[in-house]
Coordinates of C-alpha atoms in Angstrom, one line a residue:
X1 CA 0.0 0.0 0.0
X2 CA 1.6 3.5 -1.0
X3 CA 2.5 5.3 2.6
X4 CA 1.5 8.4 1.0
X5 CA -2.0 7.7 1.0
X6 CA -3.4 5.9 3.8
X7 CA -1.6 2.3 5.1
X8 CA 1.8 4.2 5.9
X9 CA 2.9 3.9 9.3
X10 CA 2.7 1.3 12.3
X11 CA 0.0 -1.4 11.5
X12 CA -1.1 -1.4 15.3
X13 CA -2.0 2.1 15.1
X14 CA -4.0 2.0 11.4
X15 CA -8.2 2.1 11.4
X16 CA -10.1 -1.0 11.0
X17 CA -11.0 0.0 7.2
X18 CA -7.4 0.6 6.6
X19 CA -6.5 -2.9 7.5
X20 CA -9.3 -4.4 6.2
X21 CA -9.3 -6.6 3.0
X22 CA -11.8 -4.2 1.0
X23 CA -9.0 -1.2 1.2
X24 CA -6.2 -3.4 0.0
X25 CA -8.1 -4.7 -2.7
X26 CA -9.0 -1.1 -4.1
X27 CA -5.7 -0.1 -3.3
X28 CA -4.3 -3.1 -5.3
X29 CA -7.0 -2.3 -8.2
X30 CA -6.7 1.8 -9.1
X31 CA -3.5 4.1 -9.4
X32 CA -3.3 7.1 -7.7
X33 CA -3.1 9.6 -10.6
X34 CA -1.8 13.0 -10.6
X35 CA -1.9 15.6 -13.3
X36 CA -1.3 19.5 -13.5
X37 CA -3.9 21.9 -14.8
X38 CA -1.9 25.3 -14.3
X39 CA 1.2 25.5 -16.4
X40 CA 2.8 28.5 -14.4
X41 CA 2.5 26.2 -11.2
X42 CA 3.4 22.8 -9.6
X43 CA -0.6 22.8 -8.8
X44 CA -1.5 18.9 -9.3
X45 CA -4.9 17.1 -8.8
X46 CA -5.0 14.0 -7.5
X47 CA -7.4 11.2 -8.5
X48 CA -8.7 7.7 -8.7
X49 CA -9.9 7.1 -12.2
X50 CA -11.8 3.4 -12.6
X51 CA -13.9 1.9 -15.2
X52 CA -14.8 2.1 -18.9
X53 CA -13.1 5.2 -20.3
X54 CA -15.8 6.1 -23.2
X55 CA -18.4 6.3 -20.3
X56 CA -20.1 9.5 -19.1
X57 CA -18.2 9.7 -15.0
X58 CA -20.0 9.7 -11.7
X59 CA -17.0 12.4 -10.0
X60 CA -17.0 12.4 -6.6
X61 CA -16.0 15.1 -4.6
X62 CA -14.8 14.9 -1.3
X63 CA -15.3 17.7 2.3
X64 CA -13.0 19.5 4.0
X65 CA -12.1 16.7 5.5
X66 CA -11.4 13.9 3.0
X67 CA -9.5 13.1 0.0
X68 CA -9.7 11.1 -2.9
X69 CA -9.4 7.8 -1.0
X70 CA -12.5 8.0 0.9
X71 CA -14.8 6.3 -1.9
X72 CA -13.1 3.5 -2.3
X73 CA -16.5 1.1 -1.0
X74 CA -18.2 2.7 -4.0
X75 CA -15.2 1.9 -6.4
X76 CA -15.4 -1.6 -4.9
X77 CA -19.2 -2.2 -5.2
X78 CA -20.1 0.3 -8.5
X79 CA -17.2 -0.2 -11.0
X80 CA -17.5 -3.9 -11.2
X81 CA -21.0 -3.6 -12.8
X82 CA -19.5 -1.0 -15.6
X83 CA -19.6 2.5 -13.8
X84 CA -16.9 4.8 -14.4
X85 CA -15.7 6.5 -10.9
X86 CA -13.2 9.8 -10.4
X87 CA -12.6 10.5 -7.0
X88 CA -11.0 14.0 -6.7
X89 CA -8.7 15.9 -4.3
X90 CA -8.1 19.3 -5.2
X91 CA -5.0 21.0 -4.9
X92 CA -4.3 24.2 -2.2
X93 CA -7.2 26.7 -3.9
X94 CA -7.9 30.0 -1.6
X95 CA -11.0 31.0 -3.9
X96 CA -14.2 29.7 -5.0
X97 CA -13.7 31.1 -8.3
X98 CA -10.4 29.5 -8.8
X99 CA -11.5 26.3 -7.4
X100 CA -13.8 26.1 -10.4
X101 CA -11.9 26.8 -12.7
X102 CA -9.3 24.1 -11.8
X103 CA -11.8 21.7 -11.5
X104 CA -13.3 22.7 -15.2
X105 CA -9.7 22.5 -16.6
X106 CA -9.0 19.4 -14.7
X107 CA -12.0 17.3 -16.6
X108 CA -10.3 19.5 -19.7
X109 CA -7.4 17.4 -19.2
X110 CA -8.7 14.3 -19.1
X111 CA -10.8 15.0 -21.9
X112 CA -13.9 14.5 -20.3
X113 CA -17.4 16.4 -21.6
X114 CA -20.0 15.4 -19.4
X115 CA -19.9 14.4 -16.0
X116 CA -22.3 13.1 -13.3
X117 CA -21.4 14.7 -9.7
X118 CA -21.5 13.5 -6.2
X119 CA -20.5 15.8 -3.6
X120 CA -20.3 15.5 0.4
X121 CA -20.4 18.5 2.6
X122 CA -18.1 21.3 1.7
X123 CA -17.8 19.3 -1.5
X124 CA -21.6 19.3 -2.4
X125 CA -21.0 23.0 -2.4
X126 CA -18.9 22.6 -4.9
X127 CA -20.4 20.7 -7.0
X128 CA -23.8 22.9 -6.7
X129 CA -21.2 26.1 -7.2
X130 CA -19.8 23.9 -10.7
X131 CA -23.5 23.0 -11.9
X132 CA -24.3 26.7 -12.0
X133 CA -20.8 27.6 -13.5
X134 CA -21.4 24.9 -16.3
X135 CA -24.9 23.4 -16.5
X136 CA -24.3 22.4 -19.7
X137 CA -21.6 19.8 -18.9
X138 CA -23.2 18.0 -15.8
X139 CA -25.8 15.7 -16.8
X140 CA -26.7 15.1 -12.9
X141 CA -26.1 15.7 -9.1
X142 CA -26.3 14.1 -5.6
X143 CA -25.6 15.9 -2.9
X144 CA -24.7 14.0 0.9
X145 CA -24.9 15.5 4.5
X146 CA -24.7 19.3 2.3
X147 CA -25.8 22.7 2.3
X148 CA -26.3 25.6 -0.2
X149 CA -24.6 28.4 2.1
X150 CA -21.7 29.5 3.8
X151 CA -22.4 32.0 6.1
X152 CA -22.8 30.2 9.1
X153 CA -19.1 29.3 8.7
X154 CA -17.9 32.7 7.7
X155 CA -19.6 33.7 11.5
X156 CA -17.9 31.2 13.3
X157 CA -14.3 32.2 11.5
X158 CA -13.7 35.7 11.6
X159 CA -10.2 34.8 11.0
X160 CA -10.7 33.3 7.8
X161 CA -7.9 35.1 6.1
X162 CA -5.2 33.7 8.6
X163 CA -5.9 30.1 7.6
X164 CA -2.7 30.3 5.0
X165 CA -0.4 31.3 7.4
X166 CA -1.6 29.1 10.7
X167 CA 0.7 25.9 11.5
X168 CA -0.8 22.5 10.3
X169 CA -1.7 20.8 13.9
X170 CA -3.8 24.1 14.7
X171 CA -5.4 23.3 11.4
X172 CA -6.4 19.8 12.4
X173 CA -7.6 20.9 15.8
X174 CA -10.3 23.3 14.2
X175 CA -11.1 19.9 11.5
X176 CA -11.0 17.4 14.2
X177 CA -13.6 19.8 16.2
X178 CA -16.3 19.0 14.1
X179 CA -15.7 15.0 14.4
X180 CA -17.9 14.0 17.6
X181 CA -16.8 12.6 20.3
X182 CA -19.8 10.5 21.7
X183 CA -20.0 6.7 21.9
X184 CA -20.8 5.6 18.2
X185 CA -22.1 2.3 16.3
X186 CA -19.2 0.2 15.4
X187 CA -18.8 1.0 11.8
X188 CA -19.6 4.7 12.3
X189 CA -17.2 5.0 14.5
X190 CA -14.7 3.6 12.4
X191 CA -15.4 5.6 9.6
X192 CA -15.0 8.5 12.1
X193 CA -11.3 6.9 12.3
X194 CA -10.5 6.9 9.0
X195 CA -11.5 10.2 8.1
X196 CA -9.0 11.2 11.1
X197 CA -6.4 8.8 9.6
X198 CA -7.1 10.7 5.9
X199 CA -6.6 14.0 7.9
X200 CA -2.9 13.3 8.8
X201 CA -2.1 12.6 5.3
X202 CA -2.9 16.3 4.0
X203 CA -0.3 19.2 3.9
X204 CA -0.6 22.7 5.8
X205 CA -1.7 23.9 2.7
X206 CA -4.3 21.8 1.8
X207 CA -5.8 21.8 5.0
X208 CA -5.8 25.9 4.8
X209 CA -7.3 25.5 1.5
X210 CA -10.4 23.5 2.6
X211 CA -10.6 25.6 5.4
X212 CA -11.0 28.7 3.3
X213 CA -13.4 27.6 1.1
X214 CA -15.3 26.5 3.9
X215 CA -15.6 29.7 5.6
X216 CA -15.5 32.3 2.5
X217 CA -18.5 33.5 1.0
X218 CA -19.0 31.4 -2.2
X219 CA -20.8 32.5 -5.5
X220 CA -23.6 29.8 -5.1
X221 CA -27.0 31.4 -5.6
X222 CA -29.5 28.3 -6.1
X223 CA -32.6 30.1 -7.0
X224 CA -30.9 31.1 -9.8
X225 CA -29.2 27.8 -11.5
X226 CA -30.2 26.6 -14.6
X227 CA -30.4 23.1 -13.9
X228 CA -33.6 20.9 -13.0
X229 CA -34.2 20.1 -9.6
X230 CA -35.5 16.8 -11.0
X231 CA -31.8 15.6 -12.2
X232 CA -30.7 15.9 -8.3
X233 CA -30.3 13.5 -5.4
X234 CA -30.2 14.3 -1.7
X235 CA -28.8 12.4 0.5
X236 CA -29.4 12.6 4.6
X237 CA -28.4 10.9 7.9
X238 CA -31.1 11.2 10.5
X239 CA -28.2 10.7 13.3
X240 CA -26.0 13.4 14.7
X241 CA -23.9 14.9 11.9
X242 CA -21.6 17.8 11.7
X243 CA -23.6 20.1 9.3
X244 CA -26.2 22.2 11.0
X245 CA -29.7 20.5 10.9
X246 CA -30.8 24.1 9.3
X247 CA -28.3 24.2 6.8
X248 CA -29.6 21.0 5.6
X249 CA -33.3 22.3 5.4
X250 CA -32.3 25.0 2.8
X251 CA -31.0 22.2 0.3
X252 CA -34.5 20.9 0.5
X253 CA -35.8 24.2 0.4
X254 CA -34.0 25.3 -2.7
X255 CA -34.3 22.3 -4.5
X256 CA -37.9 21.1 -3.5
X257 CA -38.5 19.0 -6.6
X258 CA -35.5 16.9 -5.8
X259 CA -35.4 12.9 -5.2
X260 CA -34.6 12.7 -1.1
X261 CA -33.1 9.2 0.2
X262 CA -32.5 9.5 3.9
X263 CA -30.6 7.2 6.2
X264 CA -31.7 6.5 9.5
X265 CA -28.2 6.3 10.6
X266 CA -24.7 6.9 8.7
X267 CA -23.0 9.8 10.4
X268 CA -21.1 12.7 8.6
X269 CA -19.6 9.7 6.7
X270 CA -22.8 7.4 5.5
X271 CA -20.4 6.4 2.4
X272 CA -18.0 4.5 4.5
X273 CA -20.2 3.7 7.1
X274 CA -23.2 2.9 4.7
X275 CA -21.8 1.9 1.6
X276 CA -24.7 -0.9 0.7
X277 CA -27.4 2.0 1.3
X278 CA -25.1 4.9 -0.6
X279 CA -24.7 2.2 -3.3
X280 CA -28.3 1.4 -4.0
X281 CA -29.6 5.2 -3.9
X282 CA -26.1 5.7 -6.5
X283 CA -27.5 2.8 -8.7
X284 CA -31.2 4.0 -8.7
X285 CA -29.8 7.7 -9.2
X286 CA -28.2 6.8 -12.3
X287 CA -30.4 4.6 -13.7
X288 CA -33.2 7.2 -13.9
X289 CA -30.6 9.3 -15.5
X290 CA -30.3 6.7 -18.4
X291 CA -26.5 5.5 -17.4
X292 CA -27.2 2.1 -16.5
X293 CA -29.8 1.6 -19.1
X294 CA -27.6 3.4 -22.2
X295 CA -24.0 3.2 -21.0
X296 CA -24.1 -0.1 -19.4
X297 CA -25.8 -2.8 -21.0
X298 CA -24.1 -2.6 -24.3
X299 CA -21.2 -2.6 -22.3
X300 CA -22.0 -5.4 -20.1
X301 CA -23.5 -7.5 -23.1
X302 CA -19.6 -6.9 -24.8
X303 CA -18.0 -8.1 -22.0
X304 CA -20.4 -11.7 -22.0
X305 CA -19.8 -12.0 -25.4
X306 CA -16.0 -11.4 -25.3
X307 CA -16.2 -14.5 -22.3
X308 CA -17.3 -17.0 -24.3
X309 CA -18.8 -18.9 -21.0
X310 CA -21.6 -22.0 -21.9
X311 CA -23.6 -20.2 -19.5
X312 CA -23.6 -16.8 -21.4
X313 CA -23.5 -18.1 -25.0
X314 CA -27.2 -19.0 -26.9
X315 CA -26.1 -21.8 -28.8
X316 CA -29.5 -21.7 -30.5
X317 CA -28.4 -18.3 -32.1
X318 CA -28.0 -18.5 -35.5
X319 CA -25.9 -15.0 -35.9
X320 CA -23.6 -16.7 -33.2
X321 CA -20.2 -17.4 -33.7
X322 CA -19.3 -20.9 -31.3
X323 CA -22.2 -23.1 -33.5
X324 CA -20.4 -21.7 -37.2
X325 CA -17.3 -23.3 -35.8
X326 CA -18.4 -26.3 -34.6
X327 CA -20.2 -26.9 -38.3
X328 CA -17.1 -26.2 -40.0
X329 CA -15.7 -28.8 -37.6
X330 CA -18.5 -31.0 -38.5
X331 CA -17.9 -30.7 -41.8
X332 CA -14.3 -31.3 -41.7
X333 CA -14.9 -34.7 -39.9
X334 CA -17.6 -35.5 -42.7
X335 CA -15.0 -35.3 -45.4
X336 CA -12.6 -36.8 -43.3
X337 CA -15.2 -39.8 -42.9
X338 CA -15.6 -39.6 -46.8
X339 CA -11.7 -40.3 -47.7
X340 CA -11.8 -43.3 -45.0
X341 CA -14.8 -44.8 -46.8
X342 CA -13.5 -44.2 -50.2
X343 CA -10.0 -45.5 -49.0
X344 CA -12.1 -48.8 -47.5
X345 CA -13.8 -49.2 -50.6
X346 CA -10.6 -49.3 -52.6
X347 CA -9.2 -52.0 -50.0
X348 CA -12.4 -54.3 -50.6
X349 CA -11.6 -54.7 -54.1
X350 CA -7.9 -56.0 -53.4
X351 CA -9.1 -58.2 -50.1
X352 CA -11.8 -60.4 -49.3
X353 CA -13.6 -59.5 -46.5
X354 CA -16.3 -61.2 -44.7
X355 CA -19.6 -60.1 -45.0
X356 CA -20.6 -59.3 -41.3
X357 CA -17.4 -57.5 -40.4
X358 CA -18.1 -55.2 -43.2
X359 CA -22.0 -54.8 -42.0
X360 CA -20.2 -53.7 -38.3
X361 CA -18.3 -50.9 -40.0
X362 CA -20.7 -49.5 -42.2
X363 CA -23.0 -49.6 -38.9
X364 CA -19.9 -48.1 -36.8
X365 CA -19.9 -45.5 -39.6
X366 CA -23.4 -44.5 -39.9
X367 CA -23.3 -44.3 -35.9
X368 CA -20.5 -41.9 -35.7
X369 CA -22.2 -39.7 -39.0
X370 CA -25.1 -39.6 -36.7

């Protein structure tokens, strides 16, 4: 596992997903890619890129908090069945504006036209922020544990500007705030762990950029986006999360003709600590937006016929390509037949033969035509 992201360090001390057998097998499946959207700067995304490259992306987006590793139980469940997934992690940004457009030149770059998006908190401002910077290039969004404005952060951080400058374990002690610190369910609590684990792995400067975004005034105005409430997903935990229960209300409020999937429980993380409930609600999402139906099944059909398993291949097919070859095989064996018999009948006109011994071959042949 690369010590850069997640798995570094002593084993004892790791999170249970970190250790578990899911992780390694992601980490084992998809790269960690980097590439460079600014030419006048060593500015790099980084990313998880998995699936079939001529299909439209679900891009996920992660929160303050997270990078690009934190989806890896939807790589694990969704990619198998044909999706295409990009998890993101954005380099050091200290504007919403500029955030944007690194993120539109960073799909630029990878030569992608269309995208689906799924955001989580300070990410699912994001991807609102993109969607009205071009609604023409996202074909849908779901939005988990979100909100639609910043101003309750800008209040609580009248420092805002100071983030650059502030040493990274100050940083994390303003993040880690936010985590709770209550007796949790099993798995939320060790989703809770992983995110801390992620934490440790950003830089001073990523930390300050998150930060900054968090608490900055953002050009998101909802009422005004020229996108269809209908194309959009919201996704809620019921339980104690970090995101104000009335900052939540205005995504509903805003978007009112959105599809809602709530979670009894999940936490601020329900994709970790959910990902069977997160994966369904994904699937369904999609599928009404024609992914799964258009993208999908051709793709899945190419990949049954490229098997060539008996239990995937009509044999009763005409157009299909297994019973041709078997009849040129069957004729092949015909003619092969034909030369033995001719060769037989040559023999019988040099040799006596008795009559009954012949009868058995014919009968031997004849079978074996059969």
């Amino acid at each position: 596992i690369n010590a850069e992201y997640g798995g570094g360090g002593d084993p004892s001390s790791m999170s249970a997903f970190s250790k578990s057998d899911n992780y390694k097998r992601f980490r084992s499946w998809v790269a960690l890619n980097r590439v460079s959207v600014d030419a006048t700067s060593d500015r790099a995304w980084k990313y998880f890129d998995y699936g079939p490259k001529d299909a439209i992306p679900l891009v996920m987006i992660p929160g303050a908090t997270g990078t690009a590793e934190i989806f890896y139980p939807q790589f694990l469940s969704l990619c198998p069945k044909g999706l295409r997934i990009i998890s993101v992690q954005w380099p050091p940004y200290m504007a919403h504006d500029k955030w944007l457009q690194g993120f539109d030149r960073f799909l630029d770059a990878l030569k992608i036209t269309k995208v689906h998006l799924f955001g989580t908190s300070l990410g699912g401002y994001q991807a609102q922020c993109y969607v009205q910077y071009r609604p023409a290039r996202v074909v849908s969004l779901v939005l988990c544990n979100s909100f639609c404005d910043t101003q309750y952060f800008v209040d609580k951080a009248p420092c805002v500007g100071m983030f650059q400058w502030m040493p990274e374990f100050v940083l994390k002690r303003f993040l880690l705030a936010n985590f709770p610190t209550i007796q949790l369910e099993r798995d939320i609590a060790n989703s809770v762990d992983f995110m801390v684990e992620q934490l440790e792995t950003m830089s001073q400067q990523e930390l300050a950029s998150r930060m900054t975004l968090n608490c900055t005034l953002g050009p998101l105005k909802p009422s005004k986006i020229e996108f269809s409430d209908e194309k959009i997903t919201i996704l809620d935990s019921f339980d104690e999360v970090s995101i104000p229960e009335r900052l939540r209300d205005e995504v509903y409020k805003f978007y009112p003709k959105a599809r809602q999937a709530q979670l009894k429980t999940g936490g601020n993380f329900p994709y970790l600590s959910r990902p069977d409930e997160i994966n369904m609600h994904l699937m369904v999402h999609l599928r009404r937006h024609g992914y799964i139906l258009e993208d999908l099944a051709e793709k899945q059909d190419d990949v049954g016929s490229e098997d060539t398993s008996s239990e995937d291949t009509d044999l009763t097919d005409p157009s299909n390509k297994i019973p041709e070859k078997k009849e040129e095989q069957t004729s092949a064996s015909q003619e092969k037949e034909e030369a033995k018999n001719s060769t037989e009948k040559k023999n019988e006109t040099n040799y006596v033969s008795a009559p009954s011994e012949s009868k058995q071959t014919e009968d031997g042949k004849s079978d074996q035509h059969i």
